[in-house]
Coordinates of C-alpha atoms in Angstrom, one line a residue:
X1 CA 19.3 2.6 5.4
X2 CA 20.8 2.8 2.0
X3 CA 22.7 5.9 1.0
X4 CA 21.8 7.8 -2.2
X5 CA 23.7 5.3 -4.3
X6 CA 25.3 1.9 -4.0
X7 CA 28.8 3.3 -4.1
X8 CA 28.3 5.6 -1.1
X9 CA 30.6 3.6 1.2
X10 CA 33.4 3.8 -1.3
X11 CA 33.0 7.6 -1.6
X12 CA 33.3 9.2 1.9
X13 CA 33.1 12.7 0.5
X14 CA 29.9 12.1 -1.5
X15 CA 27.7 13.6 1.2
X16 CA 29.5 16.9 1.3
X17 CA 29.5 17.0 -2.5
X18 CA 25.8 16.6 -2.6
X19 CA 25.3 19.4 0.0
X20 CA 27.5 21.7 -2.1
X21 CA 25.2 21.1 -5.0
X22 CA 22.0 21.6 -3.0
X23 CA 21.6 24.9 -1.2
X24 CA 18.8 23.9 1.1
X25 CA 19.9 22.0 4.2
X26 CA 16.7 20.0 4.2
X27 CA 17.8 18.5 0.9
X28 CA 21.0 16.8 2.3
X29 CA 21.7 13.2 1.6
X30 CA 19.7 10.7 3.6
X31 CA 21.1 9.9 7.0
X32 CA 23.1 6.8 7.6
X33 CA 21.0 4.2 9.3
X34 CA 21.8 3.3 12.8
X35 CA 21.5 -0.3 11.7
X36 CA 23.7 -0.1 8.6
X37 CA 26.4 -2.3 10.2
X38 CA 24.1 -5.2 10.3
X39 CA 23.1 -5.0 6.6
X40 CA 25.3 -7.2 4.4
X41 CA 23.4 -6.9 1.1
X42 CA 20.2 -5.7 -0.3
X43 CA 17.4 -8.2 0.1
X44 CA 14.8 -7.6 -2.6
X45 CA 15.4 -8.4 -6.3
X46 CA 13.0 -7.8 -9.2
X47 CA 10.6 -10.8 -9.1
X48 CA 9.9 -10.7 -5.4
X49 CA 9.5 -6.9 -5.6
X50 CA 6.9 -7.2 -8.4
X51 CA 4.8 -9.5 -6.3
X52 CA 5.2 -7.4 -3.1
X53 CA 4.0 -4.4 -5.1
X54 CA 1.1 -6.6 -6.5
X55 CA 0.1 -7.5 -2.9
X56 CA 0.5 -4.0 -1.7
X57 CA -2.1 -3.0 -4.2
X58 CA -4.4 -5.9 -5.2
X59 CA -3.6 -9.5 -4.5
X60 CA -6.1 -10.6 -7.0
X61 CA -9.7 -9.7 -8.0
X62 CA -11.0 -10.6 -4.6
X63 CA -12.9 -7.5 -3.3
X64 CA -13.8 -6.0 -6.7
X65 CA -17.3 -7.4 -6.6
X66 CA -19.0 -4.6 -4.6
X67 CA -18.3 -2.2 -7.5
X68 CA -20.9 -4.1 -9.6
X69 CA -23.3 -4.2 -6.6
X70 CA -22.9 -0.4 -6.1
X71 CA -23.2 0.8 -9.7
X72 CA -24.0 -2.0 -12.1
X73 CA -21.8 -4.0 -14.6
X74 CA -21.0 -1.2 -17.1
X75 CA -19.8 1.3 -14.5
X76 CA -17.8 -1.4 -12.7
X77 CA -16.0 -2.3 -16.0
X78 CA -15.5 1.4 -16.9
X79 CA -14.2 2.0 -13.4
X80 CA -11.5 -0.7 -13.5
X81 CA -10.6 0.4 -17.1
X82 CA -10.3 4.2 -16.5
X83 CA -9.3 4.4 -12.9
X84 CA -5.8 3.0 -13.4
X85 CA -5.0 5.8 -15.9
X86 CA -6.2 8.6 -13.6
X87 CA -4.9 7.2 -10.4
X88 CA -2.7 4.1 -10.5
X89 CA -0.3 5.1 -13.3
X90 CA 0.3 8.7 -11.9
X91 CA 0.9 7.3 -8.4
X92 CA 3.3 4.6 -9.8
X93 CA 5.2 7.2 -11.8
X94 CA 5.7 9.4 -8.8
X95 CA 6.8 6.5 -6.7
X96 CA 9.3 5.4 -9.4
X97 CA 10.9 8.9 -9.6
X98 CA 11.1 9.7 -5.9
X99 CA 12.1 6.2 -4.8
X100 CA 15.1 6.3 -7.1
X101 CA 15.9 9.9 -6.1
X102 CA 15.7 9.1 -2.4
X103 CA 16.3 5.3 -2.2
X104 CA 16.0 4.9 1.6
X105 CA 13.6 3.3 4.0
X106 CA 10.8 5.7 4.8
X107 CA 9.7 6.5 1.2
X108 CA 7.0 9.1 1.2
X109 CA 8.0 10.3 4.7
X110 CA 11.4 11.3 3.2
X111 CA 9.7 13.1 0.3
X112 CA 7.5 15.2 2.5
X113 CA 10.4 15.9 4.9
X114 CA 12.7 17.0 2.1
X115 CA 10.0 19.2 0.5
X116 CA 8.4 20.9 3.5
X117 CA 10.3 20.0 6.6
X118 CA 10.1 17.8 9.6
X119 CA 6.5 18.7 10.7
X120 CA 5.0 17.5 7.3
X121 CA 7.4 14.5 7.3
X122 CA 6.0 13.5 10.7
X123 CA 2.4 14.2 9.6
X124 CA 2.8 12.2 6.4
X125 CA 4.3 9.3 8.5
X126 CA 1.4 9.3 10.9
X127 CA -1.3 9.4 8.2
X128 CA 0.2 6.7 6.1
X129 CA 1.2 4.5 9.0
X130 CA -2.3 4.6 10.6
X131 CA -3.8 4.1 7.1
X132 CA -1.5 1.1 6.6
X133 CA -2.1 -0.7 9.9
X134 CA -5.9 -0.1 9.6
X135 CA -5.8 -1.6 6.2
X136 CA -3.6 -4.5 7.4
X137 CA -6.3 -5.3 10.0
X138 CA -8.8 -5.9 7.2
X139 CA -7.0 -8.9 5.7
X140 CA -7.3 -11.5 8.5
X141 CA -11.0 -10.5 8.7
X142 CA -11.3 -10.8 4.9
X143 CA -9.5 -14.2 5.1
X144 CA -11.9 -15.5 7.7
X145 CA -14.9 -14.2 5.8
X146 CA -13.9 -16.3 2.9
X147 CA -13.1 -19.4 5.0
X148 CA -16.4 -19.2 6.9
X149 CA -18.1 -20.2 3.6
X150 CA -16.3 -23.5 3.9
X151 CA -16.1 -23.7 7.7
X152 CA -19.4 -22.3 9.1
X153 CA -18.1 -22.3 12.7
X154 CA -16.0 -19.3 11.8
X155 CA -19.0 -17.1 11.3
X156 CA -19.1 -15.8 14.9
X157 CA -18.2 -16.3 18.5
X158 CA -14.9 -17.4 19.9
X159 CA -13.8 -19.6 16.9
X160 CA -13.9 -16.4 14.8
X161 CA -12.0 -14.3 17.3
X162 CA -9.4 -17.0 17.9
X163 CA -8.9 -17.4 14.2
X164 CA -8.4 -13.7 13.6
X165 CA -6.0 -13.3 16.4
X166 CA -4.1 -16.5 15.7
X167 CA -3.7 -15.7 12.0
X168 CA -2.6 -12.2 12.8
X169 CA 0.1 -13.4 15.2
X170 CA 1.3 -16.2 13.0
X171 CA 1.6 -13.9 9.9
X172 CA 3.4 -11.2 11.9
X173 CA 5.9 -13.8 13.0
X174 CA 6.4 -14.8 9.3
X175 CA 7.1 -11.2 8.6
X176 CA 9.7 -11.2 11.3
X177 CA 11.7 -13.9 9.4
X178 CA 12.7 -11.3 6.7
X179 CA 11.9 -9.8 3.3
X180 CA 13.6 -12.6 1.4
X181 CA 11.2 -15.2 2.8
X182 CA 8.3 -12.8 2.5
X183 CA 9.2 -11.8 -1.0
X184 CA 9.4 -15.3 -2.4
X185 CA 6.4 -16.4 -0.4
X186 CA 4.5 -13.6 -2.1
X187 CA 5.5 -15.1 -5.5
X188 CA 4.1 -18.4 -4.4
X189 CA 0.9 -16.9 -3.1
X190 CA 0.4 -14.9 -6.2
X191 CA 0.6 -17.9 -8.5
X192 CA -1.7 -20.1 -6.4
X193 CA -4.3 -17.4 -5.7
X194 CA -4.6 -16.3 -9.3
X195 CA -4.8 -19.8 -10.8
X196 CA -8.5 -20.4 -10.2
X197 CA -9.4 -17.2 -11.9
X198 CA -7.4 -18.1 -15.0
X199 CA -9.3 -21.4 -15.1
X200 CA -12.7 -19.8 -14.4
X201 CA -12.1 -17.2 -17.1
X202 CA -11.3 -19.8 -19.7
X203 CA -14.3 -22.0 -18.8
X204 CA -16.6 -19.0 -18.9
X205 CA -15.9 -18.1 -22.5
X206 CA -18.6 -20.3 -24.1
X207 CA -21.2 -18.8 -21.7
X208 CA -20.3 -15.2 -22.2
X209 CA -23.1 -12.9 -23.5
X210 CA -21.4 -9.5 -24.4
X211 CA -24.7 -7.5 -23.9
X212 CA -24.4 -8.1 -20.2
X213 CA -21.2 -5.9 -20.2
X214 CA -23.2 -2.8 -21.1
X215 CA -25.9 -3.3 -18.5
X216 CA -26.5 -0.3 -16.2
X217 CA -27.8 -2.5 -13.4
X218 CA -31.2 -3.7 -12.2
X219 CA -34.0 -1.2 -12.6
X220 CA -35.0 0.6 -9.4
X221 CA -31.7 -0.1 -7.7
X222 CA -30.1 3.2 -6.5
X223 CA -26.5 3.8 -7.3
X224 CA -24.2 3.7 -4.2
X225 CA -21.4 6.0 -5.3
X226 CA -19.8 6.0 -1.9
X227 CA -19.3 2.2 -2.0
X228 CA -18.4 2.3 -5.7
X229 CA -15.5 4.9 -5.4
X230 CA -14.3 3.4 -2.1
X231 CA -14.1 -0.1 -3.8
X232 CA -12.1 1.3 -6.7
X233 CA -9.9 3.3 -4.5
X234 CA -9.3 0.4 -2.1
X235 CA -8.5 -2.1 -4.9
X236 CA -6.2 0.2 -6.8
X237 CA -4.3 2.3 -4.3
X238 CA -1.2 2.0 -2.1
X239 CA 1.3 2.0 -5.1
X240 CA 3.6 4.2 -3.0
X241 CA 3.6 1.8 0.0
X242 CA 6.5 -0.1 -1.5
X243 CA 8.6 3.1 -1.4
X244 CA 9.2 2.5 2.3
X245 CA 11.2 -0.6 1.4
X246 CA 13.5 1.2 -1.0
X247 CA 16.5 0.8 1.3
X248 CA 16.2 -2.9 1.0
X249 CA 16.0 -3.1 -2.8
X250 CA 18.9 -4.3 -4.9
X251 CA 19.9 -1.7 -7.5
X252 CA 16.8 0.5 -6.9
X253 CA 17.5 2.9 -9.8
X254 CA 16.9 0.1 -12.3
X255 CA 14.7 -2.3 -10.3
X256 CA 12.0 0.1 -9.0
X257 CA 10.8 1.6 -12.3
X258 CA 10.7 -1.8 -14.0
X259 CA 9.0 -3.5 -11.1
X260 CA 6.3 -0.8 -10.9
X261 CA 5.6 -1.0 -14.7
X262 CA 5.1 -4.8 -14.7
X263 CA 3.1 -4.6 -11.5
X264 CA 0.7 -2.0 -12.9
X265 CA 0.0 -4.1 -16.0
X266 CA -0.2 -7.3 -14.0
X267 CA -2.7 -5.8 -11.5
X268 CA -5.0 -4.2 -14.1
X269 CA -5.2 -7.4 -16.1
X270 CA -5.9 -9.5 -13.0
X271 CA -8.9 -7.3 -12.2
X272 CA -10.4 -6.9 -15.7
X273 CA -10.3 -10.5 -17.1
X274 CA -12.3 -12.1 -14.3
X275 CA -14.7 -9.2 -14.2
X276 CA -15.4 -9.4 -17.9
X277 CA -15.7 -13.2 -17.7
X278 CA -18.1 -13.4 -14.7
X279 CA -20.3 -10.5 -15.8
X280 CA -20.6 -12.0 -19.2
X281 CA -21.2 -15.6 -18.1
X282 CA -23.4 -15.3 -15.0
X283 CA -26.9 -13.8 -14.8
X284 CA -27.7 -12.8 -11.2
X285 CA -29.4 -9.9 -9.4
X286 CA -27.2 -6.9 -8.9
X287 CA -27.5 -7.3 -5.1
X288 CA -25.7 -10.7 -5.3
X289 CA -22.4 -9.0 -6.1
X290 CA -21.2 -8.7 -2.6
X291 CA -17.6 -9.4 -1.4
X292 CA -16.9 -13.1 -2.1
X293 CA -19.3 -13.4 -5.1
X294 CA -16.5 -14.6 -7.3
X295 CA -16.6 -17.9 -5.4
X296 CA -20.3 -18.3 -6.1
X297 CA -19.7 -17.5 -9.8
X298 CA -17.0 -20.1 -9.9
X299 CA -19.5 -22.7 -8.7
X300 CA -22.1 -21.6 -11.3
X301 CA -19.5 -21.7 -14.1
X302 CA -17.6 -24.9 -13.2
X303 CA -18.9 -26.5 -10.0
X304 CA -18.1 -26.7 -6.3
X305 CA -14.5 -27.7 -6.8
X306 CA -13.6 -24.4 -8.4
X307 CA -15.6 -22.5 -5.7
X308 CA -13.5 -24.1 -3.0
X309 CA -10.3 -23.3 -4.9
X310 CA -11.4 -19.6 -5.2
X311 CA -12.1 -19.5 -1.5
X312 CA -8.8 -21.0 -0.6
X313 CA -7.1 -18.6 -3.1
X314 CA -8.9 -15.7 -1.4
X315 CA -7.5 -16.7 2.0
X316 CA -4.0 -17.0 0.5
X317 CA -4.4 -13.7 -1.2
X318 CA -5.3 -12.1 2.2
X319 CA -2.1 -13.6 3.6
X320 CA -0.1 -12.0 0.8
X321 CA -1.8 -8.6 1.3
X322 CA -1.1 -8.8 5.0
X323 CA 2.6 -9.6 4.6
X324 CA 3.2 -7.0 1.9
X325 CA 1.5 -4.1 3.7
X326 CA 2.8 -5.0 7.2
X327 CA 6.3 -4.9 5.6
X328 CA 5.6 -1.4 4.3
X329 CA 4.4 -0.3 7.8
X330 CA 7.4 -1.6 9.7
X331 CA 10.1 -0.4 7.4
X332 CA 8.3 3.0 7.4
X333 CA 8.8 3.2 11.1
X334 CA 12.5 2.2 10.7
X335 CA 12.9 4.9 8.1
X336 CA 11.3 7.5 10.4
X337 CA 13.7 6.5 13.1
X338 CA 16.6 6.9 10.7
X339 CA 15.4 10.4 9.9
X340 CA 15.1 11.3 13.5
X341 CA 11.4 11.7 13.5
X342 CA 11.0 8.7 15.9
X343 CA 13.3 7.6 18.6
X344 CA 16.2 5.3 17.6
X345 CA 14.5 2.5 19.4
X346 CA 12.2 2.0 16.4
X347 CA 15.2 1.3 14.2
X348 CA 16.3 -1.8 16.2
X349 CA 16.7 -4.9 14.1
X350 CA 16.6 -8.6 15.0
X351 CA 19.9 -10.3 15.5
X352 CA 18.6 -13.4 13.8
X353 CA 16.7 -12.0 10.8
X354 CA 17.8 -8.4 10.5
X355 CA 14.2 -7.3 10.6
X356 CA 12.8 -4.2 12.4
X357 CA 11.2 -6.2 15.3
X358 CA 10.0 -3.1 17.2
X359 CA 8.0 -1.9 14.1
X360 CA 6.6 -5.4 13.7
X361 CA 5.5 -5.5 17.3
X362 CA 3.9 -2.1 17.3
X363 CA 2.1 -2.7 14.0
X364 CA 0.8 -6.1 15.2
X365 CA -0.6 -4.7 18.4
X366 CA -2.5 -1.9 16.6
X367 CA -3.7 -4.3 13.9
X368 CA -5.2 -6.6 16.6
X369 CA -7.0 -3.6 18.1
X370 CA -8.4 -2.6 14.7
X371 CA -9.6 -6.1 13.9
X372 CA -12.8 -5.5 15.9
X373 CA -13.9 -2.7 13.5
X374 CA -16.5 -3.4 10.9
X375 CA -14.9 -4.3 7.5
X376 CA -16.6 -1.4 5.8
X377 CA -15.4 1.0 8.5
X378 CA -11.9 -0.3 8.1
X379 CA -11.9 0.4 4.4
X380 CA -13.4 3.9 4.7
X381 CA -11.1 5.0 7.5
X382 CA -8.0 3.7 5.8
X383 CA -9.1 5.4 2.5
X384 CA -9.6 8.8 4.2
X385 CA -6.3 8.9 6.0
X386 CA -4.6 7.7 2.8
X387 CA -6.3 10.4 0.9
X388 CA -4.8 13.1 3.2
X389 CA -1.4 11.6 2.8
X390 CA -1.7 11.4 -1.0
X391 CA -2.6 15.1 -1.3
X392 CA 0.5 15.9 0.6
X393 CA 2.5 13.5 -1.5
X394 CA 1.4 15.1 -4.8
X395 CA 2.3 18.5 -3.3
X396 CA 5.8 17.3 -2.2
X397 CA 6.4 15.7 -5.7
X398 CA 5.6 19.0 -7.5
X399 CA 7.5 21.1 -5.0
X400 CA 10.7 19.0 -5.2
X401 CA 10.5 19.2 -9.0
X402 CA 10.3 23.0 -8.8
X403 CA 12.7 23.5 -5.9
X404 CA 15.3 20.9 -6.9
X405 CA 15.2 20.6 -10.7
X406 CA 18.9 19.4 -10.8
X407 CA 18.5 16.7 -8.1
X408 CA 19.8 13.4 -9.5
X409 CA 16.8 11.3 -10.5
X410 CA 17.8 8.0 -12.0
X411 CA 14.2 7.7 -13.2
X412 CA 12.4 10.9 -14.2
X413 CA 8.7 11.2 -15.2
X414 CA 9.1 12.5 -18.8
X415 CA 7.0 15.7 -18.3
X416 CA 7.7 19.3 -17.6
X417 CA 6.2 20.9 -14.5
X418 CA 2.9 22.1 -16.1
X419 CA 2.2 18.6 -17.4
X420 CA 3.0 17.2 -13.9
X421 CA 0.6 19.6 -12.3
X422 CA -2.2 18.4 -14.6
X423 CA -1.2 14.7 -14.0
X424 CA -1.5 15.4 -10.2
X425 CA -4.7 17.5 -10.4
X426 CA -6.8 14.8 -12.0
X427 CA -6.3 12.2 -9.2
X428 CA -6.4 15.0 -6.6
X429 CA -10.0 15.7 -7.8
X430 CA -10.8 12.1 -7.2
X431 CA -9.3 12.3 -3.7
X432 CA -11.6 15.3 -3.0
X433 CA -14.6 13.1 -4.1
X434 CA -13.5 10.4 -1.6
X435 CA -13.4 13.0 1.2
X436 CA -16.8 14.5 0.3
X437 CA -18.7 11.2 0.3
X438 CA -17.1 10.1 3.6
X439 CA -19.5 9.5 6.5
X440 CA -19.6 11.6 9.6
X441 CA -18.1 8.7 11.6
X442 CA -15.1 8.5 9.2
X443 CA -14.7 12.3 9.3
X444 CA -14.7 12.3 13.1
X445 CA -12.3 9.4 13.4
X446 CA -9.9 10.8 10.8
X447 CA -10.1 14.3 12.5
X448 CA -9.2 12.8 15.9
X449 CA -6.3 10.8 14.3
X450 CA -5.0 13.9 12.6
X451 CA -5.1 15.9 15.8
X452 CA -3.2 13.0 17.5
X453 CA -0.6 13.1 14.7
X454 CA 0.0 16.8 15.2
X455 CA 0.3 16.2 19.0
X456 CA 2.7 13.3 18.4
X457 CA 5.1 15.6 16.4
X458 CA 5.3 18.1 19.2
X459 CA 5.6 15.3 21.8
X460 CA 8.6 13.9 19.9
X461 CA 10.1 17.4 19.6
X462 CA 9.7 17.9 23.4
X463 CA 11.3 14.5 24.1
X464 CA 14.3 15.4 21.9
X465 CA 14.7 18.9 23.5
X466 CA 14.6 17.4 27.0
X467 CA 16.7 14.4 25.9
X468 CA 14.0 12.0 27.2
X469 CA 14.7 9.6 24.2
X470 CA 17.6 9.0 21.9
X471 CA 17.2 10.2 18.3
X472 CA 19.3 9.7 15.3
X473 CA 21.6 12.7 15.2
X474 CA 22.5 12.2 11.5
X475 CA 19.2 13.6 10.3
X476 CA 19.1 17.2 9.1
X477 CA 15.3 17.2 9.7
X478 CA 15.7 17.1 13.5
X479 CA 18.6 19.5 13.9
X480 CA 18.8 21.1 17.4
X481 CA 18.3 24.6 16.0
X482 CA 14.9 23.8 14.5

């Protein structure tokens, strides 16, 4: 893991200096990674990081269609216009500040640990990791759902199962080859998957009727606010996921804020332009706006050739989403091992590619298990666990500002604490809505997972006390006297 700045290796006394400045022992510098000796240079530069963030969050307008089906054209447009300001931008600002203050692998786990101690660091890690791998499981399913429109044999049975398992294993191996390959592959995937939407939006211009943008939907169709909010949330969250890769980013103090700024603008534009174009140019029943409708709209606007291109682009987008979010999950596990929350075994890196192969293996196995879940259940379960983690993340951000106002923050959100509280309260209100509209099944599953996360923390504490596993002794969070 990276130290607090790129000159840490040339300043052997920097850690003691930092501890002199910060009175709380839980605010010491990040522990030295057990794998530092194998790291020769940072892997991620600006352009690949922008596209990894893009695929952490969106990957294109694929999947935005149910917002129209759930609430009608006007509410869908307003949702994608307003939601970035109350959710995406605050989350991105928090990520930029804390990732530059604590530029190590683990991201939000480090923030919760430094704010509230090892129990909450472990709980944050469990919530976000489970949310991440459940979300990752959705992408091979989404990819096959698009391809089955071109290859009907993939609709069910063993061809579908083999396709999901085969694609998951292949993409996990690609992740094993390293962030440099994954990062530039994300750039390629982003260009190819967005190209048909650029063409479709241009071709739709002569057919657009602006009055369709203000339609409240078909008469007699009941609004499905659960689907609406979950669709917005799923399409515009996970901005903080890239924080777990901070230890792999070149010059994070400069690179992170700029990459997040560009990615926020890029993501919002990639959702809104096709949404305006298709709503304005295509007249269909509201119920037709299910996942994958953009491909049908492409055929109505330009012909089958563009439909097939959109479907291929959707499959490639799912590949990018899988790679970006799997990277976040595996480097989170590595960061948790560096902090001493998990055994040092989870920090092992490949000799060939310098990637955390244990994290990749564990994440892939869980992903395969989750791939049998219904797609809607996958989204809802991931959203609920992510919601719990985000509430803790907002609290950690505010507490660190109050507790450590003098902590070096290369990027600092330009607000005082009262303004930051308001900034966090608005998206927190939305998080509460997500929790209120959750189904009983999602509540039960999330409750069981949270109970398991609490049990996991005490199991790891027991293993450390009895020396059943080897933990990173550099972490202040897992000191023997705790």
